[in-house]
Coordinates of C-alpha atoms and ligand atoms in Angstrom, one line a residue:
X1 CA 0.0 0.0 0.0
X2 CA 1.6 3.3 -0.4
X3 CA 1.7 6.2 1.8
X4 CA 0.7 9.5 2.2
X5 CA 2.9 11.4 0.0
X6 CA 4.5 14.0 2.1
X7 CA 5.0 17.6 0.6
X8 CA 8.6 18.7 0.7
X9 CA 10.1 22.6 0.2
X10 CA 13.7 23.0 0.0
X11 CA 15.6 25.5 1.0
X12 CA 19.2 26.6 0.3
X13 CA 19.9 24.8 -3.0
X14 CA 23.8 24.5 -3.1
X15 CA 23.8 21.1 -1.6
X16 CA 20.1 21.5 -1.2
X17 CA 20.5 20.0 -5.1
X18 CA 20.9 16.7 -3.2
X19 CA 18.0 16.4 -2.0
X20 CA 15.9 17.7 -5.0
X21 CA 17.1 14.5 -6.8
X22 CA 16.6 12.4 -3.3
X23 CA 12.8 14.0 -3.5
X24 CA 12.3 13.7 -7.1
X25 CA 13.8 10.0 -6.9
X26 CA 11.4 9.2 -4.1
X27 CA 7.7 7.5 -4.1
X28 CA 6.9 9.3 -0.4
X29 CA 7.7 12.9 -1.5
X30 CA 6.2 14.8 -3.7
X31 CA 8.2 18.5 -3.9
X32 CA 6.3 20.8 -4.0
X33 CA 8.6 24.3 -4.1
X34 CA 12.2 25.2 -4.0
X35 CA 14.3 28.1 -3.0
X36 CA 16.8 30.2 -2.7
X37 CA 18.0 33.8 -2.6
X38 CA 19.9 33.7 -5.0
X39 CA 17.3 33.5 -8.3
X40 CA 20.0 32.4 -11.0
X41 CA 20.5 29.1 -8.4
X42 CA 16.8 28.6 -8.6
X43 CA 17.0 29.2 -12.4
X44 CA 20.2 26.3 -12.6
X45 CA 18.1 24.1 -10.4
X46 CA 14.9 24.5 -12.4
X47 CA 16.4 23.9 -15.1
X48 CA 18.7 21.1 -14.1
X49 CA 15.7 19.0 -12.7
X50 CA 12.9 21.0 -15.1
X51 CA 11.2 22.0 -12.2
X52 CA 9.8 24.8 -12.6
X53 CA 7.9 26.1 -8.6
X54 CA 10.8 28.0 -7.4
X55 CA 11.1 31.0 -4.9
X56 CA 13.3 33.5 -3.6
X57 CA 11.3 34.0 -1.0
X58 CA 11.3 31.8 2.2
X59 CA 8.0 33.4 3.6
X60 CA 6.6 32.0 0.4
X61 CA 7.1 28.7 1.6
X62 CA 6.5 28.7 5.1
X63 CA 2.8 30.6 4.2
X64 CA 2.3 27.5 1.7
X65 CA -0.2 25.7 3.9
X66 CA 0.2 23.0 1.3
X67 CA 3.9 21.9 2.4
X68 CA 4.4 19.6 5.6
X69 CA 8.2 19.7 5.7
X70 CA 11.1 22.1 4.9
X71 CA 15.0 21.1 4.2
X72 CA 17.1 23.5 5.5
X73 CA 20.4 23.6 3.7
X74 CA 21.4 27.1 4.3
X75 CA 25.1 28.2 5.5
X76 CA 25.4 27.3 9.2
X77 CA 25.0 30.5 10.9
X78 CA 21.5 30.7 9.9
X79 CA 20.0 27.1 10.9
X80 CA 18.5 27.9 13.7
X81 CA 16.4 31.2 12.6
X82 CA 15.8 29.2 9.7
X83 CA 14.3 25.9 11.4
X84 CA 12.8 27.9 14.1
X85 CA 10.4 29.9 11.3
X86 CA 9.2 26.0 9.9
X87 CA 8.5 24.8 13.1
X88 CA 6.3 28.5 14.4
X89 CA 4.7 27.9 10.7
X90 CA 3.6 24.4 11.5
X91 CA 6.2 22.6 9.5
X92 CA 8.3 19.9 10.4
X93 CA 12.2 20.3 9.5
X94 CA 14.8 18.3 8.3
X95 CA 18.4 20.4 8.7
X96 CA 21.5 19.4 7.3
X97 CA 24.9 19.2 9.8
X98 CA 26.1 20.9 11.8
X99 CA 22.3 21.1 13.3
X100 CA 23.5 25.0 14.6
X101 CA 26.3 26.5 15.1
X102 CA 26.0 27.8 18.8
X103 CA 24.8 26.2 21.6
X104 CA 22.9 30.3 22.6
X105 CA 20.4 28.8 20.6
X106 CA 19.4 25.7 21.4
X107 CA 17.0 26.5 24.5
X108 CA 14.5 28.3 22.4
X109 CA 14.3 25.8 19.6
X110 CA 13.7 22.9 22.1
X111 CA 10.9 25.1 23.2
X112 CA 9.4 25.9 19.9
X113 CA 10.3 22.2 19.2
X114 CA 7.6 21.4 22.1
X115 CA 4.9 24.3 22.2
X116 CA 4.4 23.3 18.0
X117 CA 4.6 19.6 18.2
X118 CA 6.4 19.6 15.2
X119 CA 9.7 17.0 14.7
X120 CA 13.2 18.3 13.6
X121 CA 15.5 15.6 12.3
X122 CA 19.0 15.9 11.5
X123 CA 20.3 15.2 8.0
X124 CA 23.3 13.4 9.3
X125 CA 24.0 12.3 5.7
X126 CA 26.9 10.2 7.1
X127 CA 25.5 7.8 8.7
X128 CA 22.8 6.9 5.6
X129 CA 25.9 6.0 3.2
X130 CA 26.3 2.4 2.8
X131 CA 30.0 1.2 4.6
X132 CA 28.5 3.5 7.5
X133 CA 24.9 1.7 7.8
X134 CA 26.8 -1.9 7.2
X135 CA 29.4 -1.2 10.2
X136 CA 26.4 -0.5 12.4
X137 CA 24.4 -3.8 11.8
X138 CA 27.3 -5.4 12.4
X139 CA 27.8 -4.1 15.5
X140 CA 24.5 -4.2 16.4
X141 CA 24.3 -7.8 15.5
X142 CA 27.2 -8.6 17.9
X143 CA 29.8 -9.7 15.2
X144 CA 32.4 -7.6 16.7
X145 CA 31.6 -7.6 20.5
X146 CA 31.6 -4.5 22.8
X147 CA 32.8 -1.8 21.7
X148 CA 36.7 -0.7 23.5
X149 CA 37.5 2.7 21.2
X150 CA 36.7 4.1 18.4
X151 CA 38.6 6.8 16.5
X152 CA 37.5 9.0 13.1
X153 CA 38.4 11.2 11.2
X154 CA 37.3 13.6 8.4
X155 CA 40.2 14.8 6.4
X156 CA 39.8 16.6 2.8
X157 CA 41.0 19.4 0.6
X158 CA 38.3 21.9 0.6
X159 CA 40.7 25.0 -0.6
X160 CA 37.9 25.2 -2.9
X161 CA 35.3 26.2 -0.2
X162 CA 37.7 29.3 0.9
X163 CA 36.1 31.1 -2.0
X164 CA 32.6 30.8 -0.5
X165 CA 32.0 34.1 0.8
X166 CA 30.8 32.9 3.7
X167 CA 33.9 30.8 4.9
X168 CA 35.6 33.7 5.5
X169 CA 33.5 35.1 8.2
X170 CA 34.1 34.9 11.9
X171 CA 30.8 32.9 12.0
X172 CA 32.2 29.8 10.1
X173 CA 34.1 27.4 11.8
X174 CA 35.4 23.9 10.3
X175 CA 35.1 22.4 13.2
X176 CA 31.2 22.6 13.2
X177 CA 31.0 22.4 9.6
X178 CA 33.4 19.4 8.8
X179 CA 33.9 17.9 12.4
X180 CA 30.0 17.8 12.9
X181 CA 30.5 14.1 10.9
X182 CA 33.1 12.0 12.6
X183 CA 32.4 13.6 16.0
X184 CA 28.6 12.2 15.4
X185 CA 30.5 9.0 14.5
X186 CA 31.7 8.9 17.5
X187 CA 28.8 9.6 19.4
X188 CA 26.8 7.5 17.9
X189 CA 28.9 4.3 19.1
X190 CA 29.8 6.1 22.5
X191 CA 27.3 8.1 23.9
X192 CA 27.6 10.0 27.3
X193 CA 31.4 11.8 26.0
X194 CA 31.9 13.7 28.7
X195 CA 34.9 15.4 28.7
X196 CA 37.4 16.5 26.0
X197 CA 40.9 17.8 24.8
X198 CA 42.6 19.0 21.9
X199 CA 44.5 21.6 19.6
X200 CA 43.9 23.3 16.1
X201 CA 45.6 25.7 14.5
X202 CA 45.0 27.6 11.4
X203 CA 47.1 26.1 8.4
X204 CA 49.9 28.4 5.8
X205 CA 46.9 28.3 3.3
X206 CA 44.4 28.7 5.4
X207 CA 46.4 31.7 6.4
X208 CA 46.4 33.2 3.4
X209 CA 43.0 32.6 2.6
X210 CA 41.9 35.2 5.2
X211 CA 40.2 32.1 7.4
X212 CA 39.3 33.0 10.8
X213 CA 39.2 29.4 12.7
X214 CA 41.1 26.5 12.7
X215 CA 41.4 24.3 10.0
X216 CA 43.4 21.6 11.3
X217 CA 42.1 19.9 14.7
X218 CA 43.0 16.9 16.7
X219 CA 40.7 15.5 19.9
X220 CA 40.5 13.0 22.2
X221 CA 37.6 12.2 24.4
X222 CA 36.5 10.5 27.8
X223 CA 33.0 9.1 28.5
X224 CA 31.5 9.0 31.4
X225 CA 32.1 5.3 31.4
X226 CA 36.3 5.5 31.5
X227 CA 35.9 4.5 27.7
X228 CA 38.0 7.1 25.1
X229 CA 37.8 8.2 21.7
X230 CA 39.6 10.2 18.9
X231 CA 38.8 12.5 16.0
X232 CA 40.9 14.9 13.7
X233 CA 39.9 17.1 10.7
X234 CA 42.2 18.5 8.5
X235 CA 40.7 20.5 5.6
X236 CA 43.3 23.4 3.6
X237 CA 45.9 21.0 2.1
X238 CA 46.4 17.6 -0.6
X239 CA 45.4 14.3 1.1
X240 CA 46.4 11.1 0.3
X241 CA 45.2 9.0 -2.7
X242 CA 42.0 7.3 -1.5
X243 CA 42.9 3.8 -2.3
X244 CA 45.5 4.4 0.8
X245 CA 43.5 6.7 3.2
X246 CA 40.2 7.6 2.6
X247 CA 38.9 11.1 3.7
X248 CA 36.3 9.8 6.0
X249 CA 37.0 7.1 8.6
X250 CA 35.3 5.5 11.2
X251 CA 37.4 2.3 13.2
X252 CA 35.5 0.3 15.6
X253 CA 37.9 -2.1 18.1
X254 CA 36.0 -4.2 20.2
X255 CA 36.5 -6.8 22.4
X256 CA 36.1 -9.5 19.1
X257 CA 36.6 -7.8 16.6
X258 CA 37.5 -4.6 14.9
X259 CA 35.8 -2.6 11.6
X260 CA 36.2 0.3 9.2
X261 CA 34.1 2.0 7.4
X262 CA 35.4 4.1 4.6
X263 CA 33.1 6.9 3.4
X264 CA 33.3 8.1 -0.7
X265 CA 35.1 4.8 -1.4
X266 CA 32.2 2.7 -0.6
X267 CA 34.5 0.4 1.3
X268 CA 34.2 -1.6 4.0
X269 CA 36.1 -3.9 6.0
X270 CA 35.8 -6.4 9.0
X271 CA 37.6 -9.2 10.9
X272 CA 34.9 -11.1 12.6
X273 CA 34.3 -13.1 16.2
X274 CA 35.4 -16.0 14.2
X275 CA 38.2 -14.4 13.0
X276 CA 37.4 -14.0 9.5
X277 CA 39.0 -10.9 7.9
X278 CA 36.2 -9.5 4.9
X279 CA 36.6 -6.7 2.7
X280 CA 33.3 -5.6 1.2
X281 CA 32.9 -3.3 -2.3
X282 CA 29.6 -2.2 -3.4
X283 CA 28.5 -2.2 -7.2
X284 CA 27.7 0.2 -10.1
X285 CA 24.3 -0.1 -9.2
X286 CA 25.2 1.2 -5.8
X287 CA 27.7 3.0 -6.7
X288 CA 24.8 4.8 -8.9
X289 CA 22.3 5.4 -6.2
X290 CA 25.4 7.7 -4.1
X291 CA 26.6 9.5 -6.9
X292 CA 24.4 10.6 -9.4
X293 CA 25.9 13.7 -10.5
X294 CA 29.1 14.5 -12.3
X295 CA 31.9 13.9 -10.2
X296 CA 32.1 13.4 -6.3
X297 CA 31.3 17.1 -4.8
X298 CA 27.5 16.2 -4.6
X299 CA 26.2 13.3 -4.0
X300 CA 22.6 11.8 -3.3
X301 CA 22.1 8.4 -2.4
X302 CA 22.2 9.2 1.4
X303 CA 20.3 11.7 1.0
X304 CA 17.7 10.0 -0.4
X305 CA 18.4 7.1 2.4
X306 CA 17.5 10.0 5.3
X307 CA 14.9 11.7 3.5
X308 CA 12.6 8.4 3.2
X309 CA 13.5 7.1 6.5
X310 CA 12.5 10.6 8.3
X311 CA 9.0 10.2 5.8
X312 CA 8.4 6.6 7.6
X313 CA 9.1 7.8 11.0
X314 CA 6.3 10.8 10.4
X315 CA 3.6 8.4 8.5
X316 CA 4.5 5.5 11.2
X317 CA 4.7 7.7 13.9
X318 CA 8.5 6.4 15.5
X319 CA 11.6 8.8 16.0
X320 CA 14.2 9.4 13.5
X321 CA 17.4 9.6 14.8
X322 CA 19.4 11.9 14.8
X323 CA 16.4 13.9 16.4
X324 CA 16.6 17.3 18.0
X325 CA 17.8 16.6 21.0
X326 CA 20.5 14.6 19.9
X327 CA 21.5 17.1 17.4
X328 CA 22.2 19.2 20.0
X329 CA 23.9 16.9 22.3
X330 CA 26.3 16.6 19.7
X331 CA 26.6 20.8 19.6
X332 CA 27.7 20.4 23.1
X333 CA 30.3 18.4 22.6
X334 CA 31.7 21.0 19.3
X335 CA 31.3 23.6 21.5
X336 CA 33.2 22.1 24.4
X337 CA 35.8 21.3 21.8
X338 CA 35.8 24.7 20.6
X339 CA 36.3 25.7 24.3
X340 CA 39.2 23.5 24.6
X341 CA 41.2 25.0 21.6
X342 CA 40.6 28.8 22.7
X343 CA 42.0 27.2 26.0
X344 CA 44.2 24.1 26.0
X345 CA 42.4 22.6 28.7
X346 CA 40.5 19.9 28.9
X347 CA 36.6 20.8 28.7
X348 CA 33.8 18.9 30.7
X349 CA 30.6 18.8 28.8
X350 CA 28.6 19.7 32.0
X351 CA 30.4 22.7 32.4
X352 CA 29.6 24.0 29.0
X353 CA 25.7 23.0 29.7
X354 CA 25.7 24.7 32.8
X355 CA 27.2 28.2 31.1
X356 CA 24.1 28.2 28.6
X357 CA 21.6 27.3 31.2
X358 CA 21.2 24.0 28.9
X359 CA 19.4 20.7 31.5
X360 CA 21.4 17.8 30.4
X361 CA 17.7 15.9 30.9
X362 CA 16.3 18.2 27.7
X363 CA 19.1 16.6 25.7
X364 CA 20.7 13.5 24.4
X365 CA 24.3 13.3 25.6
Ligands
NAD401 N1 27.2 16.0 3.6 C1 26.5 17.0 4.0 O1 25.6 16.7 4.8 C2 26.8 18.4 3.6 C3 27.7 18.6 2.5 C4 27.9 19.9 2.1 C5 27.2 21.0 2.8 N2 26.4 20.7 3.9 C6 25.7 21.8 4.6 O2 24.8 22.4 3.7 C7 24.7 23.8 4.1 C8 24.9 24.7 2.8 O3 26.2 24.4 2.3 P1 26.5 24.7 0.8 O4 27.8 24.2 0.5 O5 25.4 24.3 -0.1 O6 26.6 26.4 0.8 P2 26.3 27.4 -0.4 O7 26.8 28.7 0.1 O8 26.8 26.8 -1.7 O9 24.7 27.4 -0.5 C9 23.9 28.0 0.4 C10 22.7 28.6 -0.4 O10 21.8 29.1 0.6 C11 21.2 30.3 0.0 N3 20.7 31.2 1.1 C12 21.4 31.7 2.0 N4 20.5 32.4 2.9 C13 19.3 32.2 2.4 C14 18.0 32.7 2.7 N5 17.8 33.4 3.8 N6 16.9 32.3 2.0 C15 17.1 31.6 0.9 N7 18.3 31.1 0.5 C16 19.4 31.4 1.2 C17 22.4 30.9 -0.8 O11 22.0 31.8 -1.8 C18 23.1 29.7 -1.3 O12 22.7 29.4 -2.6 C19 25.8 24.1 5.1 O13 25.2 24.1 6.4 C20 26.7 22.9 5.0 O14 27.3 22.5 6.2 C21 26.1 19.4 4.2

């Protein structure tokens, strides 16, 4: 039986071009508007996808009584305005990483998040790609045992992004904006991180870029159960070739076994309770779902992974995960990371709660 067709406006369409295809691709949505500021964006899309219902206005789309959900993929300084006007408009939201950029903000939209009703869901587009959803059955399934430590890393040459207006404002950090995936990694295998150190520094070409925050960053964390983690993002120079090192990571070990799961390369690895070492490639087929456009900059598959899941879990009535208050819970652990490079200490998460008035009950930590 299919079911109710839910009615999808997008907004920001930069990457939001993901998630026109993911829509457009997908027997639950039906999209009904797009937009942008930016009218020769909403011009390339409409032509790109020949659909024509675009906007520059986002009041246009939060007055459409029409649309049940809005995609927020707007730069990261203006999430939160963005997902608090869907929700006070009776829409629910799907937001793309980092969730919002300062934790200042998250009391109100937990509020509005509650007085409305309406579900906010974190397009964690991560976890929906295929090593990443195949490491976690596996873990779930108990083929590796408990887990000991697990370490990633997002690592990638985005000079390109230093010529994005917006990256070279005070309000963008890499840490929130690349760092939001393998520290959700991490999170998602070892809740309850409680306290954490690092450094970062602003690279020679980051430098000369004009950047204002670090580019290059190395952590390590401590849960509240003894257990520790580690994760490092490095953004403004070459990396290696992929076959060798790919540019997102995550490494389980556990007490039978150990995985990785490598991101763009499709790749996945394991060595079993049994002892059985496996190393798993996906098809064209596959391959062909994740990247449907030209090259490797955009990609959909996940996108379209999230975007149906988050459709089943408002038509059956469960939680999609990441949900609002673990999107925050993972802001409080960026911003006690951005605490600990302004300060070289280590950073409790409590502490950081406690200075933004933030009840670790309202949250998922
Ligand atoms: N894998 C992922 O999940 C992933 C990958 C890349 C980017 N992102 C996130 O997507 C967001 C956008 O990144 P991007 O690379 O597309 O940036 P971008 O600057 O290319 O695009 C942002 C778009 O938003 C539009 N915009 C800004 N303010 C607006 C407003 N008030 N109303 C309407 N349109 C507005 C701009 O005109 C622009 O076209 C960021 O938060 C980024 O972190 C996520």
């Amino acid at each position: 039986m299919r079911k109710y067709m839910l009615k999808l406006g997008i907004l920001g369409l930069g990457e939001g071009r993901s998630t026109i295809s993911a829509a457009l691709s997908s027997e639950k949505w039906e999209l009904k508007t797009i937009c942008d500021m930016n009218e020769d964006m909403c011009k390339q899309r409409a032509k790109e996808f020949d659909f024509q219902n675009y906007t520059t206005k986002y009041q246009d789309m939060l007055d459409d009584q029409e649309i049940d959900v809005i995609a927020i993929y707007t730069p990261d300084h203006l999430h939160a305005e963005h997902i608090k006007q869907a929700m006070l408009h009776g829409k629910h939201v799907v937001c793309t990483k980092p969730f919002i950029d300062d934790l200042a903000k998250a009391n109100e939209l937990l509020e509005v998040a509650e007085k409305t009703g309406k579900k906010a869901f974190v397009g964690q587009s991560s976890r929906f790609f295929e090593p990443a959803k195949r490491q976690r059955k596996d873990f779930e399934a108990g083929l590796i045992g408990e887990l000991i430590t697990v370490e990633s890393h997002y690592h990638a040459d985005h000079r390109w992004f230093l010529k994005k207006g917006w990256s070279l404002l005070n309000s963008f950090k890499w840490l929130y904006g690349g760092l939001s995936h393998p520290v959700d990694f991490i999170r998602w295998y070892l809740p309850n991180v409680e306290e954490v150190m690092g450094y970062g520094m602003i690279s020679s070409n980051g430098v000369t870029a004009g950047l204002k925050n670090e580019d290059t960053m190395h952590f390590i964390f401590k849960a509240s159960d003894g257990r520790i983690a580690r994760v490092s993002g490095a953004y403004t120079g070459p990396t290696q070739p992929a076959s060798r090192d790919s540019g997102m990571t995550v490494i389980l070990r556990c007490t039978e076994g150990a995985s990785q799961a490598d991101y763009h390369e499709l790749r996945y690895s394991v060595t079993d309770k049994t002892g059985e070492e496996k190393i798993v490639r996906w098809g064209d087929d596959t391959m062909k779902h994740y990247f449907r456009f030209e090259g490797q900059s955009h990609h959909a598959g996940e996108y379209q992974n999230y975007l149906d899941y988050f459709a089943d879990s408002l038509n059956e009535g469960f939680t999609a995960y990441p949900d609002i208050k673990e999107g925050i819970g993972t802001i409080a652990l960026l911003q006690a990371m951005d605490r600990t490079l302004q300060t070289g200490m280590p950073v409790k998460v409590k502490d950081i709660l406690k200075e933004f008035n933030i009840s670790p009950e309202s949250i998922s930590l």
